[in-house]
mmCIF file of C-alpha atoms in Angstrom:
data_model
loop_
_atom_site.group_PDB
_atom_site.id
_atom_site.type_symbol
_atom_site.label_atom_id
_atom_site.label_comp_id
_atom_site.label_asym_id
_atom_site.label_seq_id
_atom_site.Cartn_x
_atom_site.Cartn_y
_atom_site.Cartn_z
ATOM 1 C CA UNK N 9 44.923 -18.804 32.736
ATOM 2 C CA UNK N 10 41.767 -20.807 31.059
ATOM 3 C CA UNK N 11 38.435 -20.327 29.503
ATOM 4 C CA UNK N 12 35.044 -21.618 31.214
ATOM 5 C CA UNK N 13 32.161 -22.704 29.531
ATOM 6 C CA UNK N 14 29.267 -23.763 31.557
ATOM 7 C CA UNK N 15 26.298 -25.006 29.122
ATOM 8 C CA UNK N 16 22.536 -25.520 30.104
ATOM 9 C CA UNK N 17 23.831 -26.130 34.275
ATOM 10 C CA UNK N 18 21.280 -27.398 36.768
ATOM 11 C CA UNK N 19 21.190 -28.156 40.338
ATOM 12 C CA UNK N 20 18.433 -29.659 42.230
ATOM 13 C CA UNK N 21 18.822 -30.550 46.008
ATOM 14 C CA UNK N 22 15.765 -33.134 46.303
ATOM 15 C CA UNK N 23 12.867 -30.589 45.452
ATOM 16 C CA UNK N 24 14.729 -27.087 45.730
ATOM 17 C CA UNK N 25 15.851 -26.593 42.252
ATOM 18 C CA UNK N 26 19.333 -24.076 42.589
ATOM 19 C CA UNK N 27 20.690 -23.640 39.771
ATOM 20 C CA UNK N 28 18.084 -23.818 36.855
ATOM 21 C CA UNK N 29 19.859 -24.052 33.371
ATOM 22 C CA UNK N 30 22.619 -21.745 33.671
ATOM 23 C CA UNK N 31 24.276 -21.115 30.272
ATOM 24 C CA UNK N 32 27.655 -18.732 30.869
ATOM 25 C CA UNK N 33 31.345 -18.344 28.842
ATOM 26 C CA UNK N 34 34.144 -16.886 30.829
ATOM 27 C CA UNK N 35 36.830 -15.488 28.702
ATOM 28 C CA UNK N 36 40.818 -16.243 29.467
ATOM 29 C CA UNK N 37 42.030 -13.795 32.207
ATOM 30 C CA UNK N 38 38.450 -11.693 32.615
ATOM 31 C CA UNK N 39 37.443 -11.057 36.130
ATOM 32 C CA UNK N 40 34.425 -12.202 36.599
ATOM 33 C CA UNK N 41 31.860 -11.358 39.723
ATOM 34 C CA UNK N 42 28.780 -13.284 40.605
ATOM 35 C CA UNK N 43 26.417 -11.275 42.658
ATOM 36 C CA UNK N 44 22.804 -11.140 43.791
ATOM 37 C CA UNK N 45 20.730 -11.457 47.137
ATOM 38 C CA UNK N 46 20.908 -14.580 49.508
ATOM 39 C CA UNK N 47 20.065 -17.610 47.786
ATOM 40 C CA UNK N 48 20.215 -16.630 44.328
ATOM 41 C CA UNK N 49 22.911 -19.840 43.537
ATOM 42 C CA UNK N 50 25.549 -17.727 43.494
ATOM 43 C CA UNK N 51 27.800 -19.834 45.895
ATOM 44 C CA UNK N 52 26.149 -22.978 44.939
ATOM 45 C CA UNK N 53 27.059 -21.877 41.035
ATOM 46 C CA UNK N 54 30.710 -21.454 42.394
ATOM 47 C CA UNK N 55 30.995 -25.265 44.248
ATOM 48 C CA UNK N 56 29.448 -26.868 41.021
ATOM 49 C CA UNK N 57 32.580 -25.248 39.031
ATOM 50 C CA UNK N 58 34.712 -26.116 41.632
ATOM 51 C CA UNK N 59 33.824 -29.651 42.123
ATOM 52 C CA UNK N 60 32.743 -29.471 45.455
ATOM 53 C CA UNK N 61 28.480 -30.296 44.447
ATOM 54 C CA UNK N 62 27.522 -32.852 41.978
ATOM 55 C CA UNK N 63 25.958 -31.361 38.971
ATOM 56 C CA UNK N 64 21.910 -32.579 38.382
ATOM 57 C CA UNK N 65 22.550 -31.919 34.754
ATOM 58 C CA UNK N 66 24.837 -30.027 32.149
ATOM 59 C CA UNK N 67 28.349 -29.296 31.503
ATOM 60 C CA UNK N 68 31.309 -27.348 32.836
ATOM 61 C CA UNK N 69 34.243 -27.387 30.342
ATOM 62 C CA UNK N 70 37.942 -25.890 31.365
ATOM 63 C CA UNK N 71 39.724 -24.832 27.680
ATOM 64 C CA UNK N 72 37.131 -27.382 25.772
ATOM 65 C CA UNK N 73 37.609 -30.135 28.254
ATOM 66 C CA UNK N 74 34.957 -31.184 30.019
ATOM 67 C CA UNK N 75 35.638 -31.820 33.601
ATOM 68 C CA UNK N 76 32.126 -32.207 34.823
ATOM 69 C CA UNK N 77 32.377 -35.438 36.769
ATOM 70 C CA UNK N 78 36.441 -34.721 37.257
ATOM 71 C CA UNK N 79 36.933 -34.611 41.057
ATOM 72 C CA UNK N 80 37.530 -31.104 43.222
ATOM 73 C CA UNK N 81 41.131 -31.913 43.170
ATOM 74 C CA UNK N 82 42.007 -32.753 39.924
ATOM 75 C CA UNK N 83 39.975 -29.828 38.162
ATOM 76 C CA UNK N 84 43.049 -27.053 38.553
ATOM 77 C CA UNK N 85 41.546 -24.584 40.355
ATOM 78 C CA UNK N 86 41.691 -23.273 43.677
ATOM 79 C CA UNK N 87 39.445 -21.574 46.123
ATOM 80 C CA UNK N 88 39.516 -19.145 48.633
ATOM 81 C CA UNK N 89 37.174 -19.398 51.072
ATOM 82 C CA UNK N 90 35.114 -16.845 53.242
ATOM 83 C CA UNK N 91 36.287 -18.396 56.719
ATOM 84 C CA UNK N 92 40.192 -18.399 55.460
ATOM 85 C CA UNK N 93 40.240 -21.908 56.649
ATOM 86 C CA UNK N 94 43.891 -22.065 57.990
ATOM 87 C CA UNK N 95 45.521 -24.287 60.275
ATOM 88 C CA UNK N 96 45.889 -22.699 63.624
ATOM 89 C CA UNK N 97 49.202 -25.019 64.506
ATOM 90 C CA UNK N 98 50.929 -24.561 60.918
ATOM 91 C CA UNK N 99 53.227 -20.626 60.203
ATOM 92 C CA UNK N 100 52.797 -18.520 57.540
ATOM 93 C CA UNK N 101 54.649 -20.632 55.031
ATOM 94 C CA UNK N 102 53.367 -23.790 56.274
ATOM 95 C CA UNK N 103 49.732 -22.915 55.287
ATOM 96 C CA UNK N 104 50.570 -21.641 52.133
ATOM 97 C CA UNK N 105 52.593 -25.251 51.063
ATOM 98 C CA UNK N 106 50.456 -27.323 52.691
ATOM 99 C CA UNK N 107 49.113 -28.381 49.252
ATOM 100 C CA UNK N 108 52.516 -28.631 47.272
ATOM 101 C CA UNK N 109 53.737 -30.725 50.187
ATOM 102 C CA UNK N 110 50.823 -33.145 49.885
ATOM 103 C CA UNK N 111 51.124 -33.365 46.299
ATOM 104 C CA UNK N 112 54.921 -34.623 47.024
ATOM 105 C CA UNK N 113 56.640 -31.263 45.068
ATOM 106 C CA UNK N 114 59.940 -31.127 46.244
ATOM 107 C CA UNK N 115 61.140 -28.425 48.328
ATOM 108 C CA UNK N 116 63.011 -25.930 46.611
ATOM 109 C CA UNK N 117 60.155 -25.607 44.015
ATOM 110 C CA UNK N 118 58.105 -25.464 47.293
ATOM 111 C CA UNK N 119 60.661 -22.922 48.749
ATOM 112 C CA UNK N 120 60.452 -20.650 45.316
ATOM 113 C CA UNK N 121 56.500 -20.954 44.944
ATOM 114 C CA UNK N 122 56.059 -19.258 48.413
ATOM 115 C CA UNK N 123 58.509 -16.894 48.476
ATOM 116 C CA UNK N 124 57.303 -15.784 44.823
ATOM 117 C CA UNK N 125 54.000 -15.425 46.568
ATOM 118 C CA UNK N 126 54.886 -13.634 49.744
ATOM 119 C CA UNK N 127 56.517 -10.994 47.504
ATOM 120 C CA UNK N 128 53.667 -10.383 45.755
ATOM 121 C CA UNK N 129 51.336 -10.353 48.428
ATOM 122 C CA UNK N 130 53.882 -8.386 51.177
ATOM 123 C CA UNK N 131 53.879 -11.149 53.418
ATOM 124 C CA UNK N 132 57.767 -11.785 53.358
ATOM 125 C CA UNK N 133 58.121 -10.653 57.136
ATOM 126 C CA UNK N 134 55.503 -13.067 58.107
ATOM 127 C CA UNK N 135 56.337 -16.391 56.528
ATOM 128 C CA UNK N 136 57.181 -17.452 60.823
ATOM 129 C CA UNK N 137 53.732 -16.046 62.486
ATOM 130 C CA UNK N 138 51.089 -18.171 63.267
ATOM 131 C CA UNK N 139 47.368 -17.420 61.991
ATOM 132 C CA UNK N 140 46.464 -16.238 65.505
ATOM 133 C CA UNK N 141 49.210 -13.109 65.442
ATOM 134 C CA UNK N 142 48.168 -11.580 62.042
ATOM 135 C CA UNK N 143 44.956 -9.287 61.664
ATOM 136 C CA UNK N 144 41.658 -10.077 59.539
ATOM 137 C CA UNK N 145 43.268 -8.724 56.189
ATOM 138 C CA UNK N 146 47.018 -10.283 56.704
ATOM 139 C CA UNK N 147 44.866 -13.503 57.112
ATOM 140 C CA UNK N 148 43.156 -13.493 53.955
ATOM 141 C CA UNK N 149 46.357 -12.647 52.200
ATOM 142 C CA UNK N 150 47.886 -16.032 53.382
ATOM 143 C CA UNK N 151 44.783 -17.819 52.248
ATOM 144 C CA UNK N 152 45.199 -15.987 48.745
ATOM 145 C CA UNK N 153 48.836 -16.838 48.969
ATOM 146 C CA UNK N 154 47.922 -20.377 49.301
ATOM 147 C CA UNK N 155 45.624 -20.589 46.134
ATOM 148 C CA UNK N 156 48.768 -18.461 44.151
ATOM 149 C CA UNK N 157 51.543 -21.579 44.811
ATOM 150 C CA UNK N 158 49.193 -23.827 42.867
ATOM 151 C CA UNK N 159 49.603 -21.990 39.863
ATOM 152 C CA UNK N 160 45.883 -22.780 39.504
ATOM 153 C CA UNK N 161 43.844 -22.694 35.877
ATOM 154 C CA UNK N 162 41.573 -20.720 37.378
ATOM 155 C CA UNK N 163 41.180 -18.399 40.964
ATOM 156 C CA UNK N 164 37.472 -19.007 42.688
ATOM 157 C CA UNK N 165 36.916 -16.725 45.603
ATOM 158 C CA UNK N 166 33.272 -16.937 47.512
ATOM 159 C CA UNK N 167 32.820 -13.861 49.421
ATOM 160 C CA UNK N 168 36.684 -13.495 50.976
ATOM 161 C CA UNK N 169 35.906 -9.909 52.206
ATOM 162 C CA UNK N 170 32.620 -10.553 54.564
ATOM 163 C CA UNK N 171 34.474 -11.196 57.631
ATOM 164 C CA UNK N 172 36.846 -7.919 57.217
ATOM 165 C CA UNK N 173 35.730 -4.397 58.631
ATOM 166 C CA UNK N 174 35.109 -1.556 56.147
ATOM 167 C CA UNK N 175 38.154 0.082 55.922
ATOM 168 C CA UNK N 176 40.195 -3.401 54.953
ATOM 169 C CA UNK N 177 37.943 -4.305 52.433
ATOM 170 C CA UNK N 178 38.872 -1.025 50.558
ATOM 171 C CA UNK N 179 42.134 -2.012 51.125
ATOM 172 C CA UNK N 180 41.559 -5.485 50.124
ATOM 173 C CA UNK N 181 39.845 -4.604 46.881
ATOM 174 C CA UNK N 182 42.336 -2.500 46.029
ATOM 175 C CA UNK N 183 44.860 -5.730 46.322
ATOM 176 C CA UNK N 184 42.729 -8.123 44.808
ATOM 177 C CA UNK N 185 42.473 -5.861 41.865
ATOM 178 C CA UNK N 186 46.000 -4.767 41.528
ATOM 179 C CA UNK N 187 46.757 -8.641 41.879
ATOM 180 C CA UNK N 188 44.104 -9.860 39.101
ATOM 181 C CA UNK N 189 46.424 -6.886 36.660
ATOM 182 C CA UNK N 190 49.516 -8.673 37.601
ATOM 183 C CA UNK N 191 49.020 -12.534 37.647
ATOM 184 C CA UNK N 192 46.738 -11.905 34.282
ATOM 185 C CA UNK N 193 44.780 -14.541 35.865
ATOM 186 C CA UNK N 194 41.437 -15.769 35.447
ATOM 187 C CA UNK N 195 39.433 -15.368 38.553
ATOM 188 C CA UNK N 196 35.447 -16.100 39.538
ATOM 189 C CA UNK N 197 34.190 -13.903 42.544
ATOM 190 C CA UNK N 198 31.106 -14.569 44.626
ATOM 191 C CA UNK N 199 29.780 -11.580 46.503
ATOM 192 C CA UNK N 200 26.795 -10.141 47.932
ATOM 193 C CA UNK N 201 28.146 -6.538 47.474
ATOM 194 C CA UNK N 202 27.484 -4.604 44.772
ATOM 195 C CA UNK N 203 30.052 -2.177 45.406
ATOM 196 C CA UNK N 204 32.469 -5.218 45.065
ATOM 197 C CA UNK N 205 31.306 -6.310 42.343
ATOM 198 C CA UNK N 206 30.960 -2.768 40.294
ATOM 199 C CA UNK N 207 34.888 -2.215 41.577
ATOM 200 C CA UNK N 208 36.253 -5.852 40.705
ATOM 201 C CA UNK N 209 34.467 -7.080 37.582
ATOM 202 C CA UNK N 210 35.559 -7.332 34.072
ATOM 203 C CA UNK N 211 31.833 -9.076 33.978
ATOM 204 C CA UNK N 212 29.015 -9.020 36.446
ATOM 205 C CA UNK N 213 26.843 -12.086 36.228
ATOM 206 C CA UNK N 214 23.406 -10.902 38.024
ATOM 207 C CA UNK N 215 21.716 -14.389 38.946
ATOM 208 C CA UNK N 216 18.157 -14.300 40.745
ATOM 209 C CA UNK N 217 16.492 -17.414 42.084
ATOM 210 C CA UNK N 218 19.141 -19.457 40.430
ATOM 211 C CA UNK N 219 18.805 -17.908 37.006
ATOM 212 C CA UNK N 220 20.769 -15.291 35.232
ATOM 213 C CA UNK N 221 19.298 -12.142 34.955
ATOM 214 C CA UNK N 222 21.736 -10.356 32.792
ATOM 215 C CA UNK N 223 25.728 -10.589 31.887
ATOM 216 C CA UNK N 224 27.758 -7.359 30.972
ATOM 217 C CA UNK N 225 30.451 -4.946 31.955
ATOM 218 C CA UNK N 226 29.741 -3.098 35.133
ATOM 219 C CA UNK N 227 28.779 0.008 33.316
ATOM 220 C CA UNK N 228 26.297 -1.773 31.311
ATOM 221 C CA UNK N 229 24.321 -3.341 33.664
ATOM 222 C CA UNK N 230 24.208 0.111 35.880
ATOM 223 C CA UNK N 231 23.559 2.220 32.776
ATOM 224 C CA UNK N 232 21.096 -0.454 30.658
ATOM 225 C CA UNK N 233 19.411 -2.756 33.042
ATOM 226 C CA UNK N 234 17.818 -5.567 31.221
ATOM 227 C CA UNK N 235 15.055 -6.254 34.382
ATOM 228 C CA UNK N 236 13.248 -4.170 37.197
ATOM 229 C CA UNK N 237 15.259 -6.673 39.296
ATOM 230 C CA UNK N 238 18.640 -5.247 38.068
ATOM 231 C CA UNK N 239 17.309 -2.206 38.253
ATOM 232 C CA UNK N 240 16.901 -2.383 41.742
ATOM 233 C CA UNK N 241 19.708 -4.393 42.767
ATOM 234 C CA UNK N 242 22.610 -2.459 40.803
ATOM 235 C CA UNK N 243 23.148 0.996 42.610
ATOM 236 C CA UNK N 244 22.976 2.784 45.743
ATOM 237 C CA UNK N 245 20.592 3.634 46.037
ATOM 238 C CA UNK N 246 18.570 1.440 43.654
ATOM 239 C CA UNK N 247 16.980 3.128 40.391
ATOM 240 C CA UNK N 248 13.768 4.915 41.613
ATOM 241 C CA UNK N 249 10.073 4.048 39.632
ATOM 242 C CA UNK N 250 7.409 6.047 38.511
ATOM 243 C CA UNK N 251 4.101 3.998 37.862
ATOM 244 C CA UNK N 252 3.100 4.865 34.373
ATOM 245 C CA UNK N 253 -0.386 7.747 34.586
ATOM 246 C CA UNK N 254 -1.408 10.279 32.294
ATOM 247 C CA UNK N 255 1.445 12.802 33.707
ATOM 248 C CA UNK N 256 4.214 10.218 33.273
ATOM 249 C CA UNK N 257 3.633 8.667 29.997
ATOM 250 C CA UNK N 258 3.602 12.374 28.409
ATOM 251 C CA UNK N 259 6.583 12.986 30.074
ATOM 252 C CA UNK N 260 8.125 9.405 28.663
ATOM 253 C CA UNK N 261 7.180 10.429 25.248
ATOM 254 C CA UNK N 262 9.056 13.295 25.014
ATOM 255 C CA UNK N 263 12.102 11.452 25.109
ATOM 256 C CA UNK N 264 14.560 9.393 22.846
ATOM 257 C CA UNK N 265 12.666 6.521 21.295
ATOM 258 C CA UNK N 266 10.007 7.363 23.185
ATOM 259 C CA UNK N 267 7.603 6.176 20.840
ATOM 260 C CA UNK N 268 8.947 2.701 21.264
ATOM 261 C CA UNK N 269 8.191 2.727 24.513
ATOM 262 C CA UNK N 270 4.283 1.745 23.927
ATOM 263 C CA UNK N 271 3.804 2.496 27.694
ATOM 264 C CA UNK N 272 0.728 1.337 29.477
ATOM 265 C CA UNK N 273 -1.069 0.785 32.602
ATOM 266 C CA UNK N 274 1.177 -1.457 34.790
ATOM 267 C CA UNK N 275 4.769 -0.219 33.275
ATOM 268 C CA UNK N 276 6.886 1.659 35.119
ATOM 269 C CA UNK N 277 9.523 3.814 34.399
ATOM 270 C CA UNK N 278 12.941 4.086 36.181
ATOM 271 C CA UNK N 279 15.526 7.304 36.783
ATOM 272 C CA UNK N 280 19.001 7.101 38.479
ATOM 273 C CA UNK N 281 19.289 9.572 40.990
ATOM 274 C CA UNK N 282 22.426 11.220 39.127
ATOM 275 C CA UNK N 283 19.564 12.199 36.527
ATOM 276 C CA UNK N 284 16.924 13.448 38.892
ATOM 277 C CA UNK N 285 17.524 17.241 39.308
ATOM 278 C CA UNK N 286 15.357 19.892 41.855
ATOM 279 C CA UNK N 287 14.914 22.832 40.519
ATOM 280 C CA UNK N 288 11.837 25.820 40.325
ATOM 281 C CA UNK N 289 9.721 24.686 37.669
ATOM 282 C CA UNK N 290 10.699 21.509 37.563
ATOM 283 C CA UNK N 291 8.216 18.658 35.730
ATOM 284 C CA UNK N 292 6.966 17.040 38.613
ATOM 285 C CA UNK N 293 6.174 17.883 42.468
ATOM 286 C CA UNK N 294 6.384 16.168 45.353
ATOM 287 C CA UNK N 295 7.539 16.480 49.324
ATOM 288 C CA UNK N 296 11.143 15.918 50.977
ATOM 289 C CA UNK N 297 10.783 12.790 53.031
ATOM 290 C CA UNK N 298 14.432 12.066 53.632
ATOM 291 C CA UNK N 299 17.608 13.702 53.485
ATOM 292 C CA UNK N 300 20.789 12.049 53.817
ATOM 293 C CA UNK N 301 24.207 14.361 53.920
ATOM 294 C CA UNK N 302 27.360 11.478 53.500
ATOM 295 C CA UNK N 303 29.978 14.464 52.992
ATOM 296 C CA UNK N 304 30.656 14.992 49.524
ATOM 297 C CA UNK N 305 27.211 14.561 47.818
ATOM 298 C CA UNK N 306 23.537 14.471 49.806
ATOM 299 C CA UNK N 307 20.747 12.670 48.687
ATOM 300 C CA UNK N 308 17.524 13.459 48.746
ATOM 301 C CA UNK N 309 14.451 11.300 48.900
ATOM 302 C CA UNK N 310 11.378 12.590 47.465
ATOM 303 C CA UNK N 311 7.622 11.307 48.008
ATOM 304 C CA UNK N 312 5.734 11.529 44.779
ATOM 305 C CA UNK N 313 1.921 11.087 44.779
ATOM 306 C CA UNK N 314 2.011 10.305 48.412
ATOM 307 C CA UNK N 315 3.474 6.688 47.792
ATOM 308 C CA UNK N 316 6.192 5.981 45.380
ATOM 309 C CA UNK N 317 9.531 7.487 46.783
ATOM 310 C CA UNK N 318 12.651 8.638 44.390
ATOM 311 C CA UNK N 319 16.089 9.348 45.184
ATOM 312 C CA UNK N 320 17.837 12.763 43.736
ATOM 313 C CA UNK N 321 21.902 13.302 44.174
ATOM 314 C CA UNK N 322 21.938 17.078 45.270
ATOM 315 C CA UNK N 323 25.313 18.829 46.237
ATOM 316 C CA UNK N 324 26.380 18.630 49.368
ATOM 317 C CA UNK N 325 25.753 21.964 50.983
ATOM 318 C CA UNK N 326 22.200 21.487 49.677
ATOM 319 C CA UNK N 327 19.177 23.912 52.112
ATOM 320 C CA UNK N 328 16.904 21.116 51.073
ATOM 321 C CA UNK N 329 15.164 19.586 54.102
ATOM 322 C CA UNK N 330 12.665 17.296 54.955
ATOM 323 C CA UNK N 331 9.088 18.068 54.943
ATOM 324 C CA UNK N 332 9.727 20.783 51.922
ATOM 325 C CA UNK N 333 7.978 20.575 48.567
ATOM 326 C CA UNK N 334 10.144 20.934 45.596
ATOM 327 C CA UNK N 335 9.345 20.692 41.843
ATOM 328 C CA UNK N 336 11.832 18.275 40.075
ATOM 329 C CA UNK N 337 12.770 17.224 36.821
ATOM 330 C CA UNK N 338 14.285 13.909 35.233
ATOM 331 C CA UNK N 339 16.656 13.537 32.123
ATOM 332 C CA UNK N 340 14.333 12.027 29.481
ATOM 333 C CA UNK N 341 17.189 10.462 27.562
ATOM 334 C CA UNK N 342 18.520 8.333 30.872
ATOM 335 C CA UNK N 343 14.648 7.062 31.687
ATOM 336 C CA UNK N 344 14.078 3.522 31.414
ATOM 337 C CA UNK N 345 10.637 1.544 30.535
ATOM 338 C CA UNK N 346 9.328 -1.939 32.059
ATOM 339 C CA UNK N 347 6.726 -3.997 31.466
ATOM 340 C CA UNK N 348 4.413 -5.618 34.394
ATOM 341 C CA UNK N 349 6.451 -8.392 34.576
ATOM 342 C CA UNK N 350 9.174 -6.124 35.089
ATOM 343 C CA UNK N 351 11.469 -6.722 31.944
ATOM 344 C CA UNK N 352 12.704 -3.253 30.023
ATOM 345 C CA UNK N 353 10.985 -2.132 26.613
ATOM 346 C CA UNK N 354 12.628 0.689 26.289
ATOM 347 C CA UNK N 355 15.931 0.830 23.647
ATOM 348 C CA UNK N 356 19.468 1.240 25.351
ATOM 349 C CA UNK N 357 19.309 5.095 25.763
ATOM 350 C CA UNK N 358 22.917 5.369 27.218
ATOM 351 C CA UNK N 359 24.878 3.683 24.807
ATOM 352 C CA UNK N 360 27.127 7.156 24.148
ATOM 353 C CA UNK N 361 27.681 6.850 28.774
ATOM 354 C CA UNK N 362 29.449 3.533 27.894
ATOM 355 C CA UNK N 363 31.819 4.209 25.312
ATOM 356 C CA UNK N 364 29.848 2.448 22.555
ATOM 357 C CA UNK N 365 28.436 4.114 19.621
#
């Protein structure tokens, strides 16, 4: 396993500028998720470090070396790709040595690499099958299996679960996980998914319009946000707002550092819904516009001041309905504050949620 540090990275593709001076240090053996919406660089930040783009500008450096201009195939690494990219005419084992075999490794190392690889992956009764007579997940296994005979410096994976149906990438995070805790491996993840990265990640790296928004643990980027944008992205559902009037800024300085805050017209404040509670008497009003039951928890959507909508987590057997008007209440510790340009102002208020003191 390595260390990767990528210093002051950009990417331009004639006038679309990517990646735009990404600065990031990836520890030996951390897990390490890049997420955000379509065409936030995420996979483009992935093929720079793999080799497979020409960097603009900056460095990439594998343990201190730099191996910015070194080609794809000398670099180390190895990727697993979204479309699993095996040969249809090649078995099992065949796909997985295809590289070894190219790179002239004789074959009872060969023999030993994939064996070693189809234990750890369960793929031992399948070494013979073609591609075409295994399912979605079995698939993706061999094309992990194939990146695990290399012995690679580091794992890159760009989105392997998008072509897999819900129940087999639970499955398949599960493995992925349980396989990062045994190899000890360093490993880079590109996913649209939140709920991939929040399950995978020793690290999230948030990246928006080819920037990155914020770096942390998955726990600190859900609990202290450092943007609106993160805010919003991290969580389902997504933080709900309150526009900053007379009724909310009282409210906001009531709580923890709350005369920090220096709220004004054109801040907002944001509430998870785990700290949004209905109840009689409650500090604010507003009217039921949604209700969602998903089995063990139900959440409820409220309307507040006819336009801005919030999300509460209710239990599950909850008589709310839509169209009622409740009175609710939010956790003044757990609020957040941001600025008009939609960066936080308030101080981390949920340091004690994380384990840090």
């Amino acid at each position: 396993m390595s260390s990767l540090e990528i210093t002051k990275l950009h990417k331009e593709f004639e006038e679309f500028h990517a990646i735009r001076g990404v600065d990031l240090h990836i520890k030996k053996g951390e897990f390490t998720v890049f997420v955000g919406p379509s065409g936030c660089g995420k996979s483009t930040l992935l093929r720079l470090i793999a080799g497979l783009e020409n960097v603009s500008s900056g460095s990439i450096k594998l343990d201190g070396e730099d191996i910015t201009e070194v080609a794809a195939a000398n670099r180390g690494l190895a990727m697993v790709f979204q479309s699993y990219a095996l040969y249809p005419h090649m078995s099992v084992a065949e796909n997985m040595s295809f590289a070894l075999k190219l790179a002239n490794v004789d074959q009872d190392t060969i023999d030993a690499k994939v064996n070693e690889a189809a234990d750890i992956l369960q793929l031992g009764n399948l070494l013979d099958r073609k591609p075409k007579a295994l399912s979605g997940g079995q698939r993706q296994r061999v094309a992990i299996g194939r990146a695990i005979v290399r012995h690679p410096s580091v794992f890159l994976f760009d989105e392997p679960l998008s072509n897999l149906d819900a129940s087999l990438r639970v499955q398949m995070r599960q493995e992925l996980s349980e396989l990062h805790q045994r190899l000890k491996a360093t490993m880079i993840y590109v996913t649209h998914d939140q709920v991939e990265a929040m399950t995978l990640a020793d690290k999230v790296v948030i990246l928006n319009a080819g920037q990155i928004e914020q770096v942390g643990s998955p726990l600190e980027v859900y609990y202290n946000p450092e943007s609106r944008f993160v805010a919003e992205f991290i969580g389902t559902p997504k933080m709900s707002f309150l526009p900053v009037n007379s009724e909310v800024k009282q409210l906001a300085m009531k709580s923890d550092g709350g005369d920090k805050r220096q709220l004004a017209q054109g801040h907002w404040l944001g509430v998870r819904p785990e700290f949004i509670t209905i109840e009689p008497g409650g500090q604010l009003e507003g009217t039921v516009s949604l209700v969602e039951r998903l089995g063990a928890e139900t959440l409820v959507y409220i309307t507040y001041k006819d336009s801005h909508q919030l999300a509460a987590r209710v239990e599950s057997l909850s008589a709310i309905n839509v169209g009622d008007h409740v009175n609710f209440s939010i956790s003044l510790d757990r609020v957040h504050s941001f600025d008009k340009d939609g960066r936080r102002i308030s101080p981390n208020v949920t340091d004690i949620l994380i384990g840090k003191n």
